[in-house]
Structure formats: structure tokens, C-alpha cells
Amino acid sequence: MSSLRAVKGMNDVLPEDIGRWRRVERAFWDTVARYGYGEVRTPIVEPTELFVRGIGEVTDIVEKEMYTFVDKGEHSLTMRPEGTASAVRAYLQHSVGARSPVTKWAYLGPMFRRERPARGRYRQFWQAGVEVFGDPGPFVDAEMIDMIVGLLAELGVEDLEVLVNCLGTGDTRARYLEALVAYLTPRASELSADSQRRLTTNPLRVLDSKAPQDQAVVAEAPEILAYLADEDRGHFDLLQETLTALGTPFRVEARLVRGLDYYDRTLFEIRGRGGELGAQNTLCGGGRYDGLVEQLGGSATPGIGFAMGLERIMLAMSGDDAPPAPDAFVVVTSPEQRTDAATLLKALRGAGIAADADLRGGSTKSQFRRADKSGAAVAIVIGPDEAKAGTAQVKDLRRGEQREVARAEVAAEVRRIGEAE
Ligand code: HAM
């Protein structure tokens, strides 16, 4: 084994594992297309300032987890830790809001966070997500949650828990923060060093601290739902009503806060309990960010979105994803037929057939072994006789039957056998 290894927490995906990736990606794109989302692709690297301003200076991501570097032009750049800030940046940069009152975007790609690697937690991980700009909800909020639950069910991810909360806006937040700080301040000495510092800089963050001593204090903290202003309460009630009407089970979790500062009002998280998921069981998180577009320099535009971690979804998925076998495997009975085989392979592939061969010069027997191992349903055998006659022997490897057919008929014969499977 070479001493060169991938960066810790960053993974290769080999062809034998790609089936599951493809299945998730296909299901995601099929689903979002049905819901009217268009794909957006943004750069993997952005100016550092975008994430500092978008995600929030006093968050775990910005304080500890970003891959930030200075490029040769002395610009501070960061490998994107998430997709929302980039989507908002692109939405503003291209004046998308001026073209249409509501914009629905979907994306899928790698994200980077320097977290402690563990099962389901990586430093390069993949997210699929969506963002909706211009719709204040709450119906689109409910639709989004319901869409994700449907997608996960389609992928065989069962035993889910949908948690929802409402973080309120301006007034609600101010009154709640006051109560939270009043509760936490006398208990400051029981908190972790990080939380003690955040108590003055960003008290809401104390609520999603992972430190056990913080969690003990947080368990008794006041709940934001008791502080909701009437409009927030109305929004949250309608969200719940709509989720119920759509048949999506959910649980209100009043202490749910998430690690990004841009959220307000609707907040949700979907957790899995099955499959090979361990402690990293948050499959997907999202929420409303009605202030973010304005905060990044645009006009007031409501927004909501979510992202799901593909590796975690795959750990929770059921079903078999064997890599696809070729339709046909070409075998030559003498090495002189290898050029002939190369042209036959090209013709088959041109006709839309997945065809493979082993033309290194081994025995017919070893080529048949490779054909079996490949999982192909058909072997196409050519030797000097077939070359002279302009034919090929087409062998159905499952039934053992063999037919000699003209070269022009080989593709059709392979298809006929494949369809009879
Ligand atoms: P997030 O909660 O930070 O939200 O990440 C969303 C999902 O990405 C998580 O639920 C998890 O499945 C996956 N994930 C996060 N970090 C890791 C990691 N280190 N390794 C593996 N998977 C991970 C966001 O990123 C928001 N941008 C979501 C959003 C979109 N909110 C509104 N719009």
C-alpha cells in the first residue's frame, strides 16, 4: 500500500459502491423535479466573508470547522461548508428575484467541515438540498418536509422522526433571548468554556451545544414556543395543520435549535433510527431564513430550505445496490480475433449495449471465467470460422443455449436474450 493517503475524513467512492450513490441521486433529482425545482451549481470555493456573514461569526462552523486559505492573490477563500449562503449569493448576484417572485433551487455536491471524523461524520461530505426564495410559507414549509419524508420512504429509509420548532422573528426572538440569558447567567459556572463565552456573544448557540454539562443546564431552560408573537404562532399552527393534512407525522421539539445563525420561524430536522446509523443520526436539517437575503445585501425576501447528508442517508438505506453487469461479454477463441473483437465491441456499444471483453490474450476458458464473473447474461464468441462467415456465436449464459447469428443481428439477439430474463 502506498504511503499516500486521502485527507483524514475525506472518502473515496469506488465503483462497487456507486450503485447506492446513484440511486439516492436519481431519487433526489426525480423528486425535486416533480416539485418544480431547478438545479443550481455554485462554486465549491467562495470568499470567506460570505460564510462568516451568512452562517454567523459565533457558530461552530465558522469558529472551528472551515477550510480557509489565502490564495496567491491574497484573497481569503473558504471551501463551502454548506450550500445556503452560496445559493443566496448567486440569487443576489444574478438578480434572480427581479425575474420571478418565487424561485426554487436544488443542488447536490460536496461540502467541507473540519469536524472530528466518525461514522456518518466526515470532513468532505455530500449534501443534497433545496432553497425556496420569495415564499413566506407556511404551506411551502409543510410541502418541503413532506417531500423529504416521501423521498426517504422511496429510498427505504424507515423509522424516521420529524422534529419541528418555531424560532420566531424579531420581537419573539428578543423577548426569548432576554429570558434565556436571565436563566443561563446565574448558571454560567456550570457551562462549558465555549458556552460561557457564547452566553454574551450568541446565547442561542448554548442550546445546541454538544457538551454534556451544557445539555444538563439546557434541559431546564425556557422554551421559545412560550414567547411566540401572534404572527409566529399563527405561522407555526398552520404549518402543523398542513403537515397533519398531508399525513406527515411530526413531533414539536421546543428546544430544537440548529448550528447556523440564519434560521428564524420554521426549523426542522429529520432523524433516523435504523440501518447502520450510529450517533450521527440527523439525516437532514432545514428551516426558514427570512432575514438572510437582506442581511447579505438584497431586499427583504423570505427563504426556506433544507439539506440532507448523503452518506448518512446511505447508512440508513435498505435494499441491494449491486453494480450493473454488462449486457454482453465478447470471447475470442484465438488471439488473432482480437482486432475483430474490438470492432464488434465498438459496434455493440454504438448500438446501446453495455459490452466488455478481456483481450489480454488469455485462454478461452479464462475469458469465460471473466464473462461469468462480470455477471453478463450473454457471451459472444468469435473465432476464425465466425470471422470467415461474418457471424458470431451468441450464448445465453443463464440457459446455456447458443445460436450462430450474422454480425448485423448480434445486437438484436443480445437484446432478445436480455428481455427474456
Ligand atoms: P446542516 O444541519 O449543517 O444544515 O447540514 C445538513 C445535513 O448535512 C445534516 O443533517 C447531515 O445529514 C449532513 N452533515 C452535516 N455535517 C456533516 C458531516 N460532517 N458529515 C456528514 N454529514 C454531515 C445545512 O447545511 C443547511 N445549509 C441546511 C439548509 C438549507 N437550511 C436551509 N437551507
XYZ file of C-alpha atoms and ligand atoms in Angstrom:
454
model
C 0.000 0.000 0.000
C 1.290 3.442 -0.875
C 2.018 5.829 1.979
C -0.036 8.445 0.151
C -3.484 8.514 1.618
C -6.606 10.649 1.268
C -7.037 13.522 3.712
C -8.461 12.248 7.014
C -12.252 12.346 6.961
C -12.408 12.523 3.153
C -13.508 9.396 1.355
C -13.132 7.702 -1.990
C -16.170 6.082 -3.543
C -15.237 3.027 -5.578
C -17.312 1.598 -8.449
C -18.657 -1.255 -6.299
C -20.290 1.317 -4.014
C -21.530 3.737 -6.612
C -24.870 1.969 -7.167
C -26.248 3.276 -3.891
C -24.995 6.808 -4.603
C -26.627 6.780 -7.996
C -29.893 5.518 -6.526
C -30.007 8.354 -3.986
C -29.030 10.974 -6.543
C -31.603 9.758 -9.053
C -34.391 9.660 -6.473
C -33.460 13.163 -5.280
C -33.465 14.674 -8.773
C -36.686 12.881 -9.784
C -38.413 14.093 -6.645
C -37.345 17.731 -6.781
C -38.212 17.903 -10.495
C -41.777 16.852 -9.658
C -41.922 19.661 -7.091
C -40.731 22.294 -9.549
C -37.108 22.830 -8.512
C -34.371 23.742 -10.979
C -30.768 22.683 -10.432
C -28.222 25.305 -9.413
C -24.447 24.730 -9.360
C -22.306 27.157 -7.417
C -18.516 27.131 -6.900
C -17.014 24.902 -4.220
C -14.857 27.809 -3.031
C -16.287 31.184 -2.025
C -14.946 34.342 -0.379
C -14.599 33.583 3.349
C -16.686 36.630 4.198
C -19.788 35.044 2.649
C -19.850 32.254 5.230
C -18.807 34.467 8.138
C -21.693 36.832 7.392
C -24.153 34.181 6.224
C -23.690 31.385 8.757
C -22.703 33.625 11.679
C -19.395 34.509 13.290
C -20.191 32.774 16.585
C -21.059 29.307 15.252
C -19.095 26.049 15.406
C -18.773 26.037 11.629
C -17.227 29.496 11.340
C -15.235 29.407 14.560
C -13.695 25.967 14.200
C -14.585 23.986 11.127
C -13.922 25.937 7.950
C -11.211 25.058 5.449
C -9.966 28.569 4.842
C -6.874 29.560 2.914
C -5.297 32.608 1.357
C -4.784 32.236 -2.391
C -1.900 33.648 -4.434
C -3.877 36.869 -4.931
C -4.057 37.334 -1.140
C -7.807 36.618 -1.051
C -9.205 34.675 1.882
C -11.208 31.804 0.395
C -13.172 29.014 2.049
C -14.235 25.570 0.855
C -18.013 25.726 1.214
C -19.217 24.169 4.491
C -22.856 24.264 3.306
C -24.937 25.413 0.339
C -27.400 28.034 1.559
C -25.041 31.012 1.760
C -23.762 30.292 -1.759
C -27.314 29.975 -3.094
C -28.251 33.346 -1.606
C -25.088 34.890 -3.036
C -25.907 33.553 -6.520
C -29.560 34.616 -6.176
C -28.427 38.171 -5.463
C -25.541 38.270 -7.929
C -27.822 37.333 -10.832
C -30.797 39.468 -9.675
C -32.963 36.367 -9.817
C -35.616 37.923 -7.587
C -36.308 40.601 -10.212
C -37.262 37.935 -12.756
C -39.653 35.884 -10.702
C -41.359 36.362 -7.330
C -40.677 32.780 -6.267
C -37.514 30.823 -7.059
C -36.991 27.140 -6.280
C -33.447 25.776 -6.478
C -31.953 22.361 -5.803
C -28.307 21.334 -5.517
C -26.174 18.309 -4.814
C -22.463 18.290 -4.118
C -19.602 18.002 -1.640
C -19.292 20.242 1.433
C -16.303 20.632 3.753
C -16.154 20.931 7.533
C -13.182 20.160 9.725
C -15.133 18.134 12.269
C -13.846 15.149 14.222
C -14.352 12.238 11.826
C -16.666 9.446 12.976
C -19.171 7.083 11.403
C -21.532 9.373 9.462
C -19.408 12.465 10.153
C -16.763 13.395 7.602
C -14.642 16.352 6.581
C -15.776 16.122 2.983
C -19.399 15.006 2.870
C -22.151 15.265 0.304
C -25.341 17.193 0.639
C -28.451 17.329 -1.478
C -30.633 20.286 -0.685
C -33.136 22.846 -1.878
C -33.789 26.541 -1.299
C -37.005 28.448 -1.974
C -36.841 32.238 -2.217
C -39.819 34.564 -2.089
C -42.483 32.395 -0.433
C -43.194 33.252 3.221
C -44.946 29.918 3.879
C -46.105 28.082 5.890
C -47.548 25.839 3.144
C -44.240 25.565 1.308
C -42.607 24.692 4.644
C -45.000 21.782 5.121
C -44.690 20.717 1.491
C -40.900 20.604 1.821
C -40.939 18.457 4.946
C -43.499 16.132 3.360
C -41.408 15.927 0.173
C -38.316 14.811 2.127
C -40.258 12.201 4.072
C -41.595 10.818 0.762
C -38.121 10.757 -0.742
C -36.683 8.932 2.263
C -39.521 6.388 2.179
C -38.820 5.764 -1.502
C -35.184 5.050 -0.599
C -36.209 2.549 2.049
C -35.189 4.762 4.971
C -37.674 3.861 7.628
C -38.148 4.572 11.294
C -37.858 8.314 10.963
C -38.519 11.075 13.406
C -39.550 14.505 12.128
C -38.902 17.300 14.622
C -40.257 20.798 14.100
C -39.904 24.023 16.012
C -40.566 27.705 15.513
C -37.798 30.181 16.291
C -39.981 33.235 15.725
C -38.799 36.520 14.285
C -37.688 39.913 15.693
C -39.936 40.508 18.682
C -40.255 36.902 19.690
C -36.534 36.412 19.490
C -35.690 39.494 21.546
C -38.072 38.524 24.355
C -36.901 34.949 24.335
C -33.220 35.830 24.373
C -33.798 38.022 27.378
C -35.443 35.133 29.225
C -32.762 32.694 28.123
C -29.920 34.917 29.280
C -31.714 35.538 32.583
C -31.922 31.773 33.058
C -28.368 30.955 31.955
C -26.454 33.774 33.651
C -26.761 32.520 37.246
C -25.800 29.043 35.987
C -22.821 30.235 33.926
C -20.276 28.446 36.110
C -21.900 25.084 35.240
C -21.452 25.696 31.481
C -18.531 24.738 29.238
C -15.972 27.429 28.418
C -17.411 27.759 24.889
C -20.935 28.270 26.187
C -19.814 30.761 28.833
C -18.310 32.852 26.075
C -21.380 32.448 23.843
C -23.680 33.453 26.645
C -22.636 37.015 25.914
C -21.928 36.766 22.159
C -24.675 34.415 20.886
C -26.787 32.848 23.663
C -28.995 30.781 21.319
C -25.932 28.713 20.413
C -25.709 27.461 24.010
C -28.889 25.484 23.301
C -27.284 23.291 20.624
C -24.021 22.716 22.449
C -22.999 19.068 22.430
C -21.105 19.289 25.748
C -22.851 17.084 28.370
C -22.565 19.702 31.145
C -24.312 22.233 28.882
C -27.053 19.805 27.987
C -27.887 19.302 31.661
C -28.385 23.059 32.083
C -30.226 23.472 28.780
C -32.738 20.746 29.656
C -34.439 23.133 32.097
C -34.089 26.304 30.006
C -37.187 28.297 28.996
C -38.780 27.227 25.713
C -39.122 29.591 22.799
C -42.665 28.455 21.998
C -43.895 30.203 25.142
C -42.635 33.505 23.713
C -44.034 33.369 20.170
C -45.654 36.579 18.898
C -49.143 36.130 17.417
C -47.950 36.074 13.820
C -45.293 33.473 14.578
C -47.825 31.410 16.474
C -50.251 31.587 13.524
C -47.493 30.515 11.122
C -46.490 27.593 13.311
C -50.105 26.463 13.845
C -50.779 26.474 10.093
C -47.572 24.540 9.467
C -48.705 21.836 11.865
C -52.222 21.770 10.431
C -50.859 21.370 6.909
C -48.423 18.632 7.911
C -51.289 16.778 9.529
C -53.438 17.223 6.404
C -50.593 15.840 4.290
C -50.291 12.830 6.588
C -46.725 13.540 7.714
C -46.133 12.515 11.315
C -44.043 15.025 13.287
C -43.158 15.976 16.824
C -42.802 19.531 18.145
C -39.403 19.844 19.793
C -39.322 23.200 21.558
C -35.583 23.056 22.274
C -34.569 22.349 18.703
C -32.061 24.933 17.503
C -29.596 24.246 14.745
C -25.958 25.225 14.279
C -26.478 28.052 11.796
C -27.433 31.592 12.739
C -29.661 32.398 9.770
C -32.726 30.470 10.884
C -35.964 32.050 12.004
C -39.533 30.762 12.309
C -39.828 27.181 10.962
C -36.994 24.879 11.903
C -36.948 21.149 11.283
C -34.772 18.106 11.490
C -35.295 14.516 10.381
C -33.582 11.815 12.394
C -33.206 8.167 11.527
C -33.063 5.283 13.932
C -32.495 2.314 11.659
C -29.859 0.896 9.339
C -26.223 1.313 10.254
C -26.664 4.835 11.593
C -24.919 5.418 14.851
C -24.792 8.608 16.861
C -24.786 10.784 13.736
C -28.467 10.179 13.127
C -29.531 13.586 11.833
C -30.275 12.787 8.216
C -31.481 16.163 7.231
C -31.938 19.654 8.610
C -33.527 22.809 7.391
C -35.581 25.828 8.131
C -36.657 29.293 7.263
C -34.210 32.176 6.872
C -36.434 35.166 6.192
C -33.698 37.674 7.089
C -30.701 36.220 5.256
C -31.189 37.677 1.776
C -31.482 41.163 3.235
C -28.548 40.564 5.561
C -26.352 39.674 2.574
C -27.293 42.858 0.733
C -30.591 42.129 -1.048
C -34.113 43.375 -0.478
C -36.251 41.636 2.145
C -37.007 38.179 0.694
C -38.226 35.200 2.693
C -36.403 31.927 2.236
C -36.557 28.319 3.358
C -34.522 25.232 2.570
C -33.019 22.016 3.796
C -30.045 19.780 3.142
C -29.568 16.082 3.705
C -26.281 14.278 4.216
C -25.975 11.646 1.506
C -23.546 9.406 3.410
C -25.936 9.305 6.360
C -28.909 8.561 4.128
C -26.965 5.676 2.605
C -26.100 4.259 6.030
C -29.818 4.253 6.820
C -30.991 2.875 3.468
C -32.138 -0.645 2.791
C -32.068 -2.551 -0.482
C -29.377 -4.048 -2.627
C -27.312 -1.912 -4.986
C -25.117 -4.377 -6.871
C -23.070 -2.645 -9.565
C -24.630 -3.138 -13.004
C -23.349 -6.065 -15.079
C -22.533 -5.648 -18.771
C -25.190 -6.943 -21.179
C -22.656 -8.977 -23.127
C -19.081 -10.265 -22.854
C -17.083 -10.929 -26.011
C -14.810 -14.000 -26.029
C -12.229 -14.807 -28.725
C -11.136 -18.409 -29.350
C -7.800 -17.328 -30.857
C -5.685 -14.217 -30.209
C -5.854 -13.322 -33.937
C -9.518 -12.416 -33.455
C -8.792 -9.572 -31.047
C -8.974 -6.772 -33.625
C -12.209 -8.298 -34.873
C -13.450 -8.310 -31.249
C -12.507 -4.645 -30.828
C -14.657 -3.663 -33.818
C -17.536 -5.856 -32.613
C -17.341 -4.240 -29.154
C -17.446 -0.789 -30.727
C -20.491 -1.726 -32.830
C -22.328 -3.168 -29.810
C -21.624 -0.132 -27.639
C -22.698 2.097 -30.512
C -25.987 0.180 -30.561
C -26.514 0.979 -26.874
C -25.352 -2.341 -25.449
C -23.004 -2.447 -22.452
C -20.291 -4.800 -23.698
C -16.960 -5.866 -22.255
C -14.151 -8.314 -23.056
C -10.758 -9.478 -21.805
C -8.375 -9.059 -24.719
C -5.106 -9.519 -22.842
C -4.541 -12.805 -24.700
C -5.611 -15.406 -22.137
C -7.194 -18.793 -22.834
C -10.827 -19.154 -23.922
C -11.514 -20.788 -20.554
C -10.126 -17.833 -18.597
C -12.129 -15.422 -20.769
C -15.302 -17.390 -19.955
C -14.414 -17.172 -16.277
C -14.198 -13.394 -16.634
C -17.517 -13.383 -18.516
C -19.187 -15.291 -15.641
C -17.650 -13.027 -13.033
C -18.816 -9.917 -14.873
C -22.422 -11.034 -14.447
C -23.139 -10.634 -18.182
C -26.171 -12.592 -19.390
C -24.675 -13.205 -22.812
C -21.299 -14.295 -24.173
C -20.471 -13.553 -27.797
C -17.862 -15.959 -29.099
C -15.823 -15.317 -32.213
C -13.082 -17.449 -33.746
C -11.584 -17.919 -37.214
C -14.708 -19.721 -38.515
C -17.075 -16.971 -37.401
C -14.712 -14.323 -38.782
C -14.762 -16.012 -42.181
C -18.542 -16.461 -42.154
C -19.250 -12.940 -40.855
C -21.141 -14.369 -37.866
C -20.805 -14.779 -34.097
C -21.911 -17.398 -31.592
C -24.316 -15.781 -29.160
C -24.564 -17.773 -25.954
C -27.267 -17.306 -23.351
C -25.183 -17.865 -20.195
C -28.197 -18.434 -17.927
C -29.818 -21.141 -20.074
C -26.700 -22.451 -21.782
C -28.309 -22.119 -25.254
C -26.194 -20.932 -28.158
C -27.043 -19.615 -31.641
C -24.902 -18.554 -34.560
C -26.134 -15.230 -35.939
C -24.942 -12.784 -38.597
C -22.854 -9.903 -37.243
C -25.586 -7.415 -38.087
C -28.003 -9.418 -35.919
C -25.803 -9.728 -32.806
C -27.095 -6.619 -31.032
C -30.734 -7.629 -31.590
C -30.027 -11.163 -30.315
C -28.334 -9.813 -27.154
C -31.368 -7.629 -26.552
C -33.777 -10.506 -27.128
C -31.997 -12.644 -24.527
C -31.817 -9.704 -22.070
C -35.550 -9.120 -22.390
C -36.333 -12.803 -21.866
C -34.549 -12.735 -18.474
P -26.750 21.261 8.447
O -27.671 20.806 9.520
O -25.492 21.880 8.884
O -27.595 22.256 7.547
O -26.420 20.048 7.496
C -27.449 19.316 6.857
C -27.132 17.840 6.861
O -25.841 17.599 6.309
C -27.052 17.201 8.240
O -28.324 16.871 8.709
C -26.224 15.961 7.964
O -27.022 14.923 7.427
C -25.267 16.451 6.900
N -23.965 16.766 7.505
C -23.600 17.902 8.124
N -22.325 17.827 8.544
C -21.870 16.607 8.169
C -20.620 15.927 8.296
N -19.564 16.491 8.872
N -20.517 14.671 7.788
C -21.571 14.092 7.174
N -22.766 14.681 7.020
C -22.919 15.926 7.506
C -27.097 22.926 6.474
O -26.031 22.700 5.977
C -28.061 23.938 5.914
N -27.413 24.598 4.777
C -29.365 23.300 5.505
C -30.320 24.305 4.972
C -30.572 24.589 3.681
N -31.055 25.128 5.699
C -31.745 25.906 4.897
N -31.432 25.601 3.672
